[in-house]
């Protein structure tokens, strides 16, 4: 059994961007990395082989959804999530907290955990730090996330402070609940809302407990991009250099570039997959809404600079036709391209950091977005 | 440019089953063959590469749908349907008649053709034998079907007789409309409803006109399987041995076996793809409804005798989970398996005919379906 570890390979000369390598029991992850989201045991509209083809190194799965359906004990009996979904590379599971707290009136928080009603059938369940860990272990996650509250934005300072304190107590219970020496890692999650002192307190609490990696939660919840970057600016320097850093639920290509620049190693977001299904595509020259009539006779590939399967084989006109016709292949091709775009963006950033040229990369990234490649 | 031709390789010793080879300008088709249906320029939920992986030799596309959206002239400008959809093997297009005649109150027939309103936006259009051929040529079909009426069942004998006569006149106009020596084939379609003499008259009319292949239309329209087989029994012996024979819109695995036994070379049907999206799967031991709760803990592959990508990599429990969760991958995997099943069924029949052992194959085919492999 390989132990979980992190190598910091090099830091960029001009900013905090860092190139690293995460060792997991299911192989290596080169960082900075973007993790496609596979909510219900599948990255929507993608074969696992296609995920490998575009270079996905690790995917995220959602504890809340898999707990309710098909059930974590069922997944365990069927050999774990990797076997169940035919994916042999690392899997990170979230704690279930984010979805449960999003249920609004359907959930009730106390010190022990959260009582909630399923969005599927209204049945009652309880999620606690201990049960969240047990579920993630049953699923067979290689990276397990501590159970916390993703604080809504905006919230009162009092609420943020109390919630963050509770998340720290829950983080300690999660650490204690991880008793199996199975090679999986446990990550703590820094909360503290948009308050610098509360972020610092949260980070200090987590460092005292000790985790294999540290995440920043409570971002991309409606705040401005500037505020998000400010929170990253406060928080990243508080985290140990020799542990991976993960900003949860972020984000746009711009967010990824700005996050990497501030020292973030890991990201996940539904944006490339969800946008794909809505016909919104990411390209080197910016976003493209493929449903627009301007593409109906356009024989060019979606992104002439892209080397992906979709751009090598299909025209914008065909992608528009599939979207207009509500065809499943539309979701398949659009998702393939968008995830490829995100993977290539991360690979480019890794190369730039290795070359000590991240700021040049960043300038070029923004420059291309000011030209209209769609014309 | 390769000319279209058909080689009759051998006939089974014990029945009318025949093994043949169709030469088209885009390559060879080994018969008997099943053609997956790609209604709107995509076989739903399948990458073209996956179609090749399962051995699809030719696909069918629908003239009516592509005429309305994205438009045949647009497809022509974009390099033809093959380039548009990234499929370089043969394509057969239907004439559009079947869909137009299905529109009910939205269409009006006269001797010239059919005036109809689009199901998409209500816009008015006319389809005639001449325009149907022109549309199919613009799409770039390798096999073009004559424009005819697929007669509803049941219909009065008078209606069937008059409609069949008109279809013969339209078939002659289609033949005259095919002026380009482009290597594409034109198939005539035998109508005549469930009347032996009208089928014979229709076949005689078409033979007099002369086509590269002959189809039997107006089957699988609600009649019993026995009546369908009876019509095949009447009609197949009337068709020339040296031309491919195509029964349109058929059918179940049993229908394919019975059709091949009666001398049919080509089939198409939405059944494997549509059923897949509804969770109804074809296996060597019969149909399986994957949504059933009995499969929720079933770690076996869907069909333990199947060698397809899905059966090699996924459990019934996972397929059920995807279906229950309304995941796109459910349609992708189910379609892959069902089309693979159909392709393998045809390959097995081709081998059986080569070995002169079709009746033994057929007996074994039915025997397996009486055992419950799902247990």
XYZ file of C-alpha atoms in Angstrom:
750
model
C 0.000 0.000 0.000
C 1.437 3.339 -1.056
C 1.199 6.036 1.554
C -0.320 9.353 0.579
C 2.277 12.090 0.124
C 2.962 15.332 -1.697
C 6.138 16.487 -3.412
C 6.573 20.172 -4.085
C 8.540 20.072 -7.343
C 9.082 23.740 -7.962
C 7.685 27.189 -7.393
C 7.334 29.790 -10.083
C 9.855 32.600 -10.014
C 7.330 35.408 -10.351
C 4.336 34.380 -8.256
C 3.093 31.775 -5.791
C 2.226 29.201 -8.475
C 3.632 25.782 -7.606
C 4.197 22.546 -9.450
C 3.662 19.423 -7.376
C 2.987 15.707 -7.359
C 0.463 13.917 -5.178
C 1.157 10.237 -4.513
C -1.974 8.224 -3.778
C -2.644 4.529 -3.348
C -4.065 4.574 -6.878
C -1.257 6.445 -8.566
C 0.191 9.877 -9.093
C -1.535 13.201 -9.647
C 0.485 15.992 -11.248
C -0.543 19.371 -9.834
C -1.984 21.913 -10.356
C -4.877 19.618 -11.304
C -8.540 19.993 -12.222
C -10.874 17.202 -11.101
C -13.954 16.530 -13.274
C -17.098 16.025 -11.212
C -18.824 12.626 -11.306
C -21.785 13.350 -9.058
C -23.680 10.064 -9.233
C -20.856 7.677 -10.069
C -20.394 8.946 -13.634
C -18.934 12.095 -15.134
C -22.014 12.994 -17.121
C -21.898 11.994 -20.813
C -18.320 10.651 -20.621
C -17.002 7.109 -20.917
C -14.235 6.528 -18.330
C -11.925 5.807 -21.268
C -12.681 9.249 -22.690
C -11.730 10.803 -19.346
C -8.375 9.065 -19.603
C -8.034 10.132 -23.237
C -8.280 13.803 -22.229
C -5.856 13.284 -19.349
C -8.122 13.303 -16.285
C -5.960 12.155 -13.361
C -8.574 12.115 -10.595
C -12.321 12.649 -10.426
C -14.652 13.826 -7.691
C -17.738 11.923 -6.558
C -20.542 13.196 -4.335
C -21.126 11.472 -1.030
C -24.638 12.867 -0.576
C -25.884 11.508 -3.913
C -24.224 8.107 -3.659
C -25.320 7.732 -0.015
C -28.950 8.143 -1.101
C -28.654 6.220 -4.361
C -27.468 3.509 -4.840
C -26.297 3.558 -1.180
C -22.716 3.352 0.075
C -23.103 -0.130 1.561
C -24.354 -1.372 -1.795
C -21.381 0.234 -3.535
C -19.059 -1.413 -0.977
C -20.645 -4.831 -1.584
C -20.192 -4.330 -5.323
C -16.448 -3.813 -4.857
C -16.277 -0.080 -4.177
C -16.884 2.947 -6.360
C -13.838 2.366 -8.574
C -15.023 -1.084 -9.657
C -18.665 0.035 -9.772
C -17.985 2.849 -12.226
C -14.997 1.324 -14.062
C -12.477 3.976 -13.003
C -9.128 2.838 -11.629
C -7.515 6.229 -11.062
C -7.904 8.213 -7.807
C -11.289 9.406 -6.590
C -11.898 12.267 -4.171
C -15.254 12.330 -2.401
C -16.772 15.391 -0.846
C -18.250 15.049 2.626
C -21.906 15.420 1.682
C -22.063 18.625 3.688
C -22.356 20.965 0.733
C -25.454 19.251 -0.699
C -27.092 18.703 2.699
C -26.684 22.320 3.712
C -28.137 23.362 0.358
C -31.413 21.584 1.191
C -32.736 24.638 3.074
C -35.916 23.793 4.988
C -35.295 20.092 4.480
C -32.376 20.055 6.968
C -31.723 20.829 10.650
C -28.245 21.344 12.117
C -27.129 20.635 15.672
C -23.786 19.942 17.272
C -23.973 16.256 16.444
C -24.540 16.739 12.724
C -27.341 17.370 10.226
C -30.756 15.742 10.015
C -32.193 16.034 6.503
C -34.806 14.762 4.122
C -33.798 13.156 0.827
C -34.526 15.259 -2.259
C -35.452 11.987 -3.976
C -38.171 10.573 -1.723
C -38.364 12.738 1.425
C -36.932 9.994 3.642
C -35.125 11.148 6.819
C -31.389 10.740 7.333
C -28.642 11.995 9.605
C -25.151 12.915 8.489
C -22.452 13.415 11.128
C -18.688 13.780 10.885
C -18.373 10.109 11.801
C -20.992 8.845 9.334
C -19.606 11.011 6.536
C -16.176 9.421 7.002
C -17.705 5.939 7.174
C -19.625 6.539 3.948
C -16.561 7.854 2.125
C -14.557 4.841 3.338
C -17.292 2.496 2.136
C -17.223 4.162 -1.275
C -13.456 3.606 -1.358
C -12.372 7.227 -1.826
C -8.641 7.856 -2.105
C -9.053 11.396 -0.767
C -11.693 11.862 1.924
C -12.989 15.306 2.860
C -13.817 16.425 6.391
C -17.493 17.096 7.112
C -18.136 20.834 7.439
C -20.621 23.547 6.702
C -20.185 25.474 3.468
C -21.368 28.842 4.808
C -23.897 30.709 2.659
C -22.932 34.152 1.369
C -23.712 36.672 2.657
C -24.032 35.585 6.317
C -23.653 37.596 9.524
C -20.209 37.608 11.083
C -21.685 35.909 14.175
C -23.075 33.078 12.077
C -19.815 32.656 10.171
C -17.798 32.596 13.411
C -20.063 30.047 15.121
C -20.299 27.848 12.026
C -16.540 27.910 11.498
C -15.930 26.939 15.147
C -18.344 24.049 14.778
C -16.664 22.971 11.528
C -13.347 22.884 13.419
C -14.887 20.644 16.112
C -16.334 18.460 13.370
C -12.941 18.344 11.646
C -11.425 16.952 14.859
C -14.153 14.298 15.033
C -13.430 13.400 11.385
C -9.734 12.986 12.163
C -10.612 10.706 15.108
C -13.062 8.745 12.974
C -10.356 7.852 10.440
C -9.023 4.744 12.173
C -8.221 2.525 9.190
C -4.666 2.528 7.842
C -5.808 2.059 4.266
C -3.653 4.623 2.491
C -6.519 7.049 1.850
C -5.932 10.698 2.754
C -8.108 12.985 4.864
C -8.280 16.675 3.952
C -9.421 19.418 6.312
C -11.405 22.370 4.959
C -10.694 25.980 5.902
C -13.891 27.968 6.392
C -14.315 31.455 7.865
C -16.390 33.122 5.189
C -15.070 36.384 3.825
C -13.374 37.384 7.105
C -9.596 37.317 7.206
C -9.333 36.672 10.965
C -11.867 33.846 10.851
C -10.051 32.226 7.931
C -6.827 32.456 9.934
C -8.479 30.937 13.010
C -9.948 28.111 10.932
C -6.586 27.365 9.295
C -4.858 27.355 12.702
C -7.451 24.952 14.126
C -7.002 22.546 11.206
C -3.214 22.689 11.294
C -3.322 21.805 14.976
C -5.428 18.733 14.167
C -3.252 17.801 11.224
C -4.416 16.620 7.811
C -2.832 15.106 4.695
C -4.080 18.056 2.682
C -5.969 21.313 3.151
C -8.940 22.637 1.255
C -10.486 26.075 1.136
C -14.282 25.870 1.245
C -16.995 28.477 1.126
C -15.828 30.093 -2.109
C -17.737 30.456 -5.386
C -20.914 30.975 -3.358
C -21.964 34.257 -4.934
C -19.101 36.546 -3.925
C -17.228 38.634 -6.499
C -14.152 37.182 -8.191
C -12.076 39.908 -6.515
C -13.264 38.834 -3.072
C -12.601 35.177 -3.925
C -9.036 36.043 -4.905
C -8.630 38.112 -1.748
C -9.645 35.136 0.408
C -7.126 32.997 -1.492
C -4.491 35.681 -0.903
C -5.160 35.571 2.860
C -5.445 31.836 3.193
C -2.831 30.211 0.979
C 0.169 31.559 2.914
C -1.307 30.058 6.117
C -1.210 26.524 4.718
C 1.852 24.289 4.929
C 3.955 24.161 1.771
C 4.372 20.409 1.977
C 0.688 19.568 1.713
C -1.660 19.819 -1.302
C -4.070 22.759 -1.324
C -7.512 22.396 -2.812
C -10.025 25.157 -3.523
C -13.445 23.537 -3.675
C -16.079 24.193 -6.320
C -13.964 26.639 -8.378
C -14.367 27.608 -11.188
C -14.055 29.441 -14.474
C -10.849 29.197 -16.528
C -9.955 32.658 -15.188
C -10.556 31.452 -11.610
C -8.211 28.512 -12.188
C -5.447 30.738 -13.532
C -5.837 33.148 -10.609
C -6.004 30.295 -8.115
C -2.859 28.644 -9.433
C -1.122 32.017 -9.337
C -1.947 32.167 -5.628
C -0.607 28.689 -4.879
C -3.647 26.419 -5.291
C -2.900 22.808 -6.346
C -6.331 21.266 -6.849
C -9.714 22.367 -8.217
C -13.087 20.874 -9.016
C -16.166 22.383 -10.596
C -19.292 21.307 -12.502
C -18.836 24.269 -14.830
C -17.197 22.516 -17.820
C -19.654 19.605 -17.740
C -22.843 21.547 -16.907
C -22.085 24.328 -19.363
C -21.397 21.720 -22.042
C -24.886 20.313 -21.674
C -26.250 23.840 -22.039
C -24.238 24.442 -25.210
C -21.750 26.815 -23.578
C -18.234 25.941 -24.672
C -14.795 26.962 -23.442
C -12.158 27.861 -26.015
C -8.774 29.504 -26.109
C -10.487 32.731 -27.224
C -13.235 32.659 -24.575
C -16.740 31.252 -24.178
C -18.869 30.235 -27.152
C -22.627 29.651 -27.101
C -22.932 27.001 -29.783
C -26.693 27.450 -30.142
C -26.246 30.802 -31.887
C -27.493 30.990 -35.476
C -24.144 32.455 -36.558
C -22.682 28.935 -36.346
C -25.262 27.176 -38.530
C -23.072 27.270 -41.656
C -19.704 27.405 -39.909
C -17.458 24.595 -41.138
C -14.617 25.491 -38.732
C -13.853 23.394 -35.685
C -15.108 24.870 -32.412
C -11.589 25.960 -31.429
C -9.124 25.908 -34.338
C -6.264 25.813 -31.797
C -7.665 22.764 -29.996
C -6.384 19.243 -30.636
C -9.259 17.359 -28.998
C -11.321 14.615 -30.625
C -14.245 16.992 -31.149
C -12.247 19.772 -32.774
C -10.420 17.267 -34.990
C -13.632 15.708 -36.331
C -16.625 18.032 -36.157
C -17.674 21.495 -37.310
C -19.377 24.223 -35.345
C -22.334 23.726 -37.684
C -22.646 20.078 -36.658
C -22.306 20.879 -32.946
C -25.020 23.508 -33.332
C -27.260 21.044 -35.201
C -26.866 18.439 -32.447
C -27.663 21.011 -29.767
C -30.715 22.329 -31.627
C -31.894 18.758 -32.191
C -31.531 17.916 -28.493
C -29.315 14.950 -29.353
C -27.409 13.017 -26.673
C -24.284 13.253 -28.825
C -24.449 17.020 -28.240
C -23.825 16.520 -24.525
C -21.190 13.893 -25.279
C -19.154 16.010 -27.694
C -19.582 19.279 -25.790
C -18.536 17.684 -22.500
C -15.561 16.015 -24.145
C -14.339 19.314 -25.532
C -14.913 21.355 -22.367
C -13.173 18.847 -20.110
C -10.322 18.595 -22.613
C -10.062 22.371 -22.517
C -9.824 22.353 -18.714
C -7.261 19.528 -18.735
C -5.156 21.304 -21.345
C -5.368 24.552 -19.420
C -3.975 22.800 -16.330
C -1.273 21.047 -18.376
C -0.237 24.394 -19.860
C -0.041 25.918 -16.407
C 2.084 23.020 -15.151
C 4.489 23.525 -18.061
C 4.595 27.270 -17.473
C 5.469 26.823 -13.799
C 8.173 24.289 -14.693
C 9.624 26.895 -17.033
C 9.322 29.587 -14.377
C 7.141 31.515 -16.799
C 3.722 31.582 -15.222
C 3.204 35.318 -15.510
C 3.955 35.229 -19.240
C 1.499 32.360 -19.586
C -1.124 34.358 -17.712
C -0.635 37.444 -19.886
C -0.987 35.356 -23.047
C -4.076 33.614 -21.619
C -5.855 36.941 -21.182
C -4.563 38.374 -24.450
C -6.132 35.557 -26.504
C -9.474 36.136 -24.829
C -9.596 39.680 -26.152
C -9.486 38.491 -29.763
C -12.533 36.937 -31.337
C -11.496 33.554 -32.706
C -15.074 32.733 -33.576
C -15.160 34.963 -36.660
C -15.830 5.525 -58.682
C -16.888 2.008 -57.690
C -20.163 0.930 -59.179
C -22.838 -0.448 -56.886
C -23.206 -4.233 -57.152
C -24.251 -7.287 -55.213
C -22.581 -10.692 -55.023
C -24.624 -13.636 -53.855
C -21.953 -15.683 -52.043
C -23.967 -18.689 -50.989
C -27.413 -19.894 -50.039
C -28.131 -21.994 -47.004
C -28.838 -25.650 -47.696
C -31.953 -25.856 -45.548
C -33.802 -22.572 -46.119
C -33.820 -19.396 -48.191
C -31.160 -17.648 -46.056
C -28.429 -16.130 -48.213
C -24.980 -14.741 -47.657
C -24.049 -11.807 -49.848
C -21.796 -8.823 -50.340
C -22.898 -5.358 -51.379
C -20.270 -3.212 -53.084
C -20.829 0.522 -52.652
C -18.796 3.564 -53.515
C -17.881 3.751 -49.814
C -16.913 0.144 -49.306
C -18.310 -3.307 -48.811
C -21.310 -4.463 -46.788
C -21.444 -8.110 -45.785
C -25.034 -9.351 -45.749
C -27.332 -10.167 -44.052
C -26.797 -6.800 -42.365
C -28.537 -4.677 -39.744
C -28.337 -0.899 -40.189
C -28.446 1.249 -37.027
C -30.730 4.253 -37.388
C -29.203 7.747 -37.232
C -32.348 9.833 -37.569
C -30.940 13.355 -37.241
C -27.373 12.764 -38.421
C -26.324 10.822 -35.320
C -27.055 7.337 -34.061
C -28.363 8.455 -30.694
C -25.825 8.244 -27.829
C -23.097 6.664 -30.003
C -19.767 8.062 -31.154
C -19.140 7.070 -34.808
C -16.008 5.283 -33.556
C -18.163 3.184 -31.236
C -20.345 2.217 -34.178
C -17.245 0.963 -35.955
C -16.067 -0.811 -32.799
C -19.268 -2.885 -32.729
C -19.004 -3.612 -36.451
C -21.664 -1.356 -37.970
C -21.126 -1.442 -41.740
C -23.787 1.038 -42.836
C -26.209 3.341 -41.089
C -29.566 4.793 -42.038
C -30.402 8.496 -41.950
C -33.833 10.086 -42.223
C -34.493 12.414 -45.130
C -37.538 14.040 -43.528
C -35.653 15.100 -40.395
C -32.499 16.283 -42.157
C -34.549 18.117 -44.809
C -36.244 20.157 -42.058
C -33.152 20.529 -39.837
C -30.399 21.413 -40.607
C -31.577 21.356 -44.271
C -30.142 19.249 -47.102
C -28.605 22.208 -48.943
C -26.774 23.196 -45.761
C -25.521 19.625 -45.366
C -24.361 19.664 -49.001
C -22.501 22.951 -48.468
C -20.831 21.461 -45.405
C -19.445 18.580 -47.469
C -22.317 16.096 -47.320
C -23.727 14.007 -44.516
C -20.656 11.770 -44.206
C -18.333 14.688 -43.470
C -20.985 16.460 -41.400
C -21.434 13.541 -38.996
C -17.911 12.074 -39.223
C -18.973 8.737 -40.731
C -17.062 7.437 -43.753
C -18.870 4.148 -44.262
C -22.013 3.806 -46.408
C -25.224 5.654 -45.558
C -28.708 4.689 -46.698
C -31.360 7.392 -46.585
C -35.069 6.728 -46.503
C -37.246 8.785 -48.829
C -38.967 10.880 -46.208
C -42.276 9.284 -47.144
C -42.672 7.260 -43.977
C -42.411 10.272 -41.662
C -44.488 12.546 -43.888
C -47.307 10.039 -44.153
C -47.212 9.616 -40.369
C -48.077 13.297 -39.912
C -51.817 12.597 -40.217
C -53.824 15.836 -40.522
C -50.626 17.773 -41.192
C -50.253 16.287 -44.697
C -52.206 16.133 -47.962
C -51.453 13.659 -50.765
C -52.050 14.118 -54.465
C -50.562 12.592 -57.576
C -47.677 15.025 -57.584
C -46.554 14.303 -54.032
C -47.293 15.294 -50.471
C -47.835 18.742 -49.003
C -47.116 18.785 -45.278
C -46.450 20.954 -42.274
C -43.221 20.611 -40.308
C -43.636 18.993 -36.875
C -40.995 21.490 -35.682
C -42.509 24.853 -36.620
C -45.617 24.219 -38.727
C -43.983 25.556 -41.899
C -45.362 24.213 -45.211
C -43.352 21.980 -47.520
C -43.866 19.687 -50.492
C -42.159 16.371 -51.004
C -42.345 14.727 -54.419
C -40.520 11.772 -55.927
C -38.207 14.229 -57.665
C -37.503 16.368 -54.598
C -36.970 13.318 -52.396
C -34.276 12.071 -54.781
C -32.704 15.538 -54.959
C -32.599 15.772 -51.158
C -31.050 12.326 -50.797
C -28.457 13.223 -53.440
C -27.665 16.465 -51.623
C -27.175 14.528 -48.402
C -24.766 12.234 -50.246
C -26.521 8.930 -49.574
C -24.873 5.817 -50.971
C -28.217 4.025 -51.144
C -31.222 6.151 -52.066
C -34.759 4.945 -51.480
C -37.668 5.557 -53.832
C -40.426 7.862 -52.542
C -43.532 5.862 -51.716
C -46.409 5.612 -49.294
C -46.009 3.283 -46.346
C -49.627 2.148 -46.180
C -51.266 2.180 -42.715
C -52.565 -1.110 -41.342
C -55.355 -1.974 -41.511
C -56.507 -0.200 -44.715
C -59.251 -1.110 -47.185
C -58.190 -3.201 -50.135
C -59.242 -0.355 -52.438
C -56.983 2.078 -50.622
C -54.054 -0.344 -50.641
C -54.513 -1.013 -54.373
C -54.705 2.679 -55.303
C -51.803 3.658 -53.051
C -49.624 0.849 -54.378
C -50.369 1.866 -57.980
C -49.422 5.442 -57.148
C -46.223 4.285 -55.439
C -45.320 2.431 -58.625
C -45.850 5.592 -60.684
C -43.757 7.510 -58.143
C -41.057 4.809 -58.313
C -40.812 5.369 -62.072
C -40.460 9.124 -61.514
C -37.716 8.428 -58.949
C -35.863 6.280 -61.471
C -36.098 9.059 -64.046
C -34.987 11.651 -61.508
C -31.735 9.800 -60.829
C -29.669 11.340 -63.600
C -26.265 11.594 -61.937
C -23.790 8.788 -62.496
C -22.328 9.126 -59.016
C -22.153 5.478 -57.980
C -25.065 5.742 -55.541
C -27.765 3.060 -55.769
C -31.527 3.519 -56.015
C -33.790 0.948 -54.359
C -37.441 0.419 -55.211
C -39.916 -0.464 -52.474
C -42.524 -3.191 -52.819
C -45.853 -2.182 -51.276
C -49.221 -3.931 -51.561
C -50.197 -4.170 -47.923
C -51.160 -7.603 -46.674
C -52.542 -8.733 -50.064
C -50.555 -11.344 -51.962
C -51.740 -10.277 -55.422
C -51.047 -6.589 -54.750
C -47.548 -7.424 -53.470
C -46.984 -9.411 -56.663
C -48.238 -6.547 -58.830
C -46.028 -4.063 -57.001
C -42.963 -6.275 -57.362
C -43.644 -6.756 -61.081
C -44.017 -2.983 -61.587
C -40.707 -2.315 -59.859
C -38.843 -5.057 -61.717
C -40.052 -3.585 -64.969
C -38.615 -0.201 -63.967
C -35.394 -1.774 -62.696
C -33.550 -0.887 -59.486
C -30.161 -1.673 -57.928
C -31.951 -3.232 -54.982
C -35.457 -3.978 -53.766
C -37.046 -3.198 -50.439
C -40.226 -4.457 -48.869
C -42.118 -1.635 -47.178
C -45.338 -1.502 -45.207
C -44.310 -4.130 -42.668
C -44.007 -3.762 -38.897
C -47.000 -1.413 -38.990
C -49.105 -3.259 -36.416
C -49.718 -6.589 -38.152
C -48.952 -9.888 -36.378
C -45.506 -11.443 -36.715
C -47.122 -14.357 -38.530
C -48.651 -12.054 -41.137
C -45.330 -10.228 -41.526
C -43.581 -13.549 -42.195
C -46.324 -14.524 -44.636
C -45.798 -11.326 -46.639
C -42.059 -12.079 -46.682
C -42.853 -15.624 -47.858
C -44.926 -14.241 -50.741
C -42.607 -11.446 -51.716
C -39.018 -12.679 -51.440
C -39.329 -15.269 -54.234
C -40.578 -12.526 -56.582
C -37.365 -10.507 -56.217
C -34.279 -11.118 -58.360
C -31.588 -13.200 -56.702
C -28.825 -10.929 -57.882
C -30.062 -7.807 -56.106
C -30.025 -6.992 -52.375
C -33.362 -7.284 -50.556
C -34.181 -4.936 -47.724
C -37.113 -5.198 -45.315
C -37.706 -1.723 -43.906
C -38.287 -0.917 -40.255
C -37.904 -4.491 -38.985
C -37.443 -5.456 -36.184
C -37.013 -7.663 -33.132
C -34.169 -10.208 -32.982
C -36.770 -12.876 -33.774
C -37.965 -10.858 -36.791
C -34.379 -10.646 -38.076
C -33.850 -14.393 -37.763
C -37.149 -15.100 -39.529
C -36.424 -12.499 -42.182
C -32.971 -13.896 -42.948
C -34.497 -17.373 -43.096
C -36.810 -16.078 -45.825
C -34.015 -14.509 -47.860
C -33.803 -10.924 -46.564
C -30.372 -9.258 -46.814
C -30.844 -5.889 -45.093
C -32.750 -4.562 -42.081
C -33.081 -1.354 -40.114
C -35.009 -0.561 -36.957
C -34.989 1.936 -34.091
C -35.715 -0.895 -31.672
C -32.198 -1.530 -30.298
C -31.478 2.185 -29.832
C -34.915 3.309 -28.600
C -35.296 0.355 -26.245
C -31.822 1.038 -24.863
C -32.847 4.531 -23.825
C -35.865 3.008 -22.090
C -33.712 0.493 -20.227
C -34.865 -2.496 -22.274
C -31.882 -4.613 -23.216
C -31.375 -7.456 -25.683
C -29.393 -10.488 -24.562
C -28.727 -14.022 -25.742
C -31.376 -15.207 -23.264
C -34.026 -12.652 -24.217
C -35.068 -9.146 -23.186
C -34.048 -7.634 -19.854
C -35.632 -4.572 -18.240
C -32.656 -3.148 -16.390
C -34.781 -0.895 -14.183
C -36.076 -3.863 -12.178
C -35.143 -3.884 -8.474
C -33.876 -7.466 -8.843
C -30.743 -6.079 -10.497
C -29.808 -3.552 -7.793
C -27.235 -5.851 -6.169
C -26.405 -7.919 -9.235
C -22.648 -7.883 -9.882
C -22.938 -9.958 -13.091
C -22.523 -8.414 -16.518
C -25.782 -7.805 -18.383
C -25.184 -10.800 -20.646
C -22.463 -13.139 -19.368
C -22.112 -14.529 -22.912
C -21.554 -11.091 -24.447
C -18.086 -9.762 -25.286
C -19.051 -6.100 -25.716
C -17.426 -3.159 -23.952
C -20.384 -2.814 -21.588
C -20.522 -6.458 -20.549
C -16.749 -6.536 -20.079
C -16.684 -3.523 -17.767
C -19.985 -2.937 -15.965
C -22.405 -4.795 -13.715
C -26.180 -5.003 -13.985
C -26.247 -3.109 -10.668
C -24.335 -0.192 -12.212
C -26.498 -0.159 -15.347
C -29.589 -0.106 -13.132
C -28.133 2.715 -11.033
C -27.418 4.806 -14.144
C -30.930 4.216 -15.467
C -32.567 5.079 -12.133
C -30.391 8.189 -11.880
C -31.386 9.327 -15.379
C -27.719 9.574 -16.363
C -26.644 10.138 -19.979
C -24.141 7.300 -19.603
C -27.152 4.997 -19.182
C -28.252 5.716 -22.751
C -24.656 5.473 -23.945
C -23.918 2.071 -22.404
C -27.357 0.589 -23.087
C -27.258 1.657 -26.736
C -23.727 0.320 -27.138
C -24.747 -3.066 -25.803
C -28.005 -3.345 -27.770
C -26.404 -2.381 -31.079
C -23.535 -4.770 -30.382
C -26.104 -7.476 -29.750
C -27.780 -6.781 -33.098
C -24.438 -6.698 -34.930
C -23.324 -9.959 -33.329
C -26.649 -11.574 -34.155
C -26.154 -10.686 -37.826
C -22.519 -11.863 -37.771
C -23.630 -15.182 -36.266
C -26.249 -15.570 -38.968
C -23.702 -14.837 -41.673
C -21.407 -17.533 -40.245
C -24.265 -20.005 -39.958
C -25.253 -19.486 -43.597
C -21.622 -19.893 -44.692
C -21.584 -23.200 -42.831
C -24.926 -24.210 -44.372
C -26.256 -24.521 -40.841
C -28.840 -21.778 -40.517
C -31.618 -24.013 -39.203
C -29.381 -25.302 -36.400
C -28.473 -21.715 -35.563
C -32.148 -20.786 -35.455
C -33.031 -23.709 -33.174
C -30.235 -22.752 -30.778
C -31.299 -19.083 -30.901
C -34.794 -19.987 -29.702
C -33.585 -22.601 -27.213
C -31.437 -20.044 -25.339
C -34.386 -17.687 -25.057
C -36.331 -20.298 -23.092
C -33.702 -20.366 -20.339
C -33.440 -17.514 -17.864
C -29.872 -16.299 -17.953
C -30.749 -13.404 -15.692
C -31.015 -15.526 -12.522
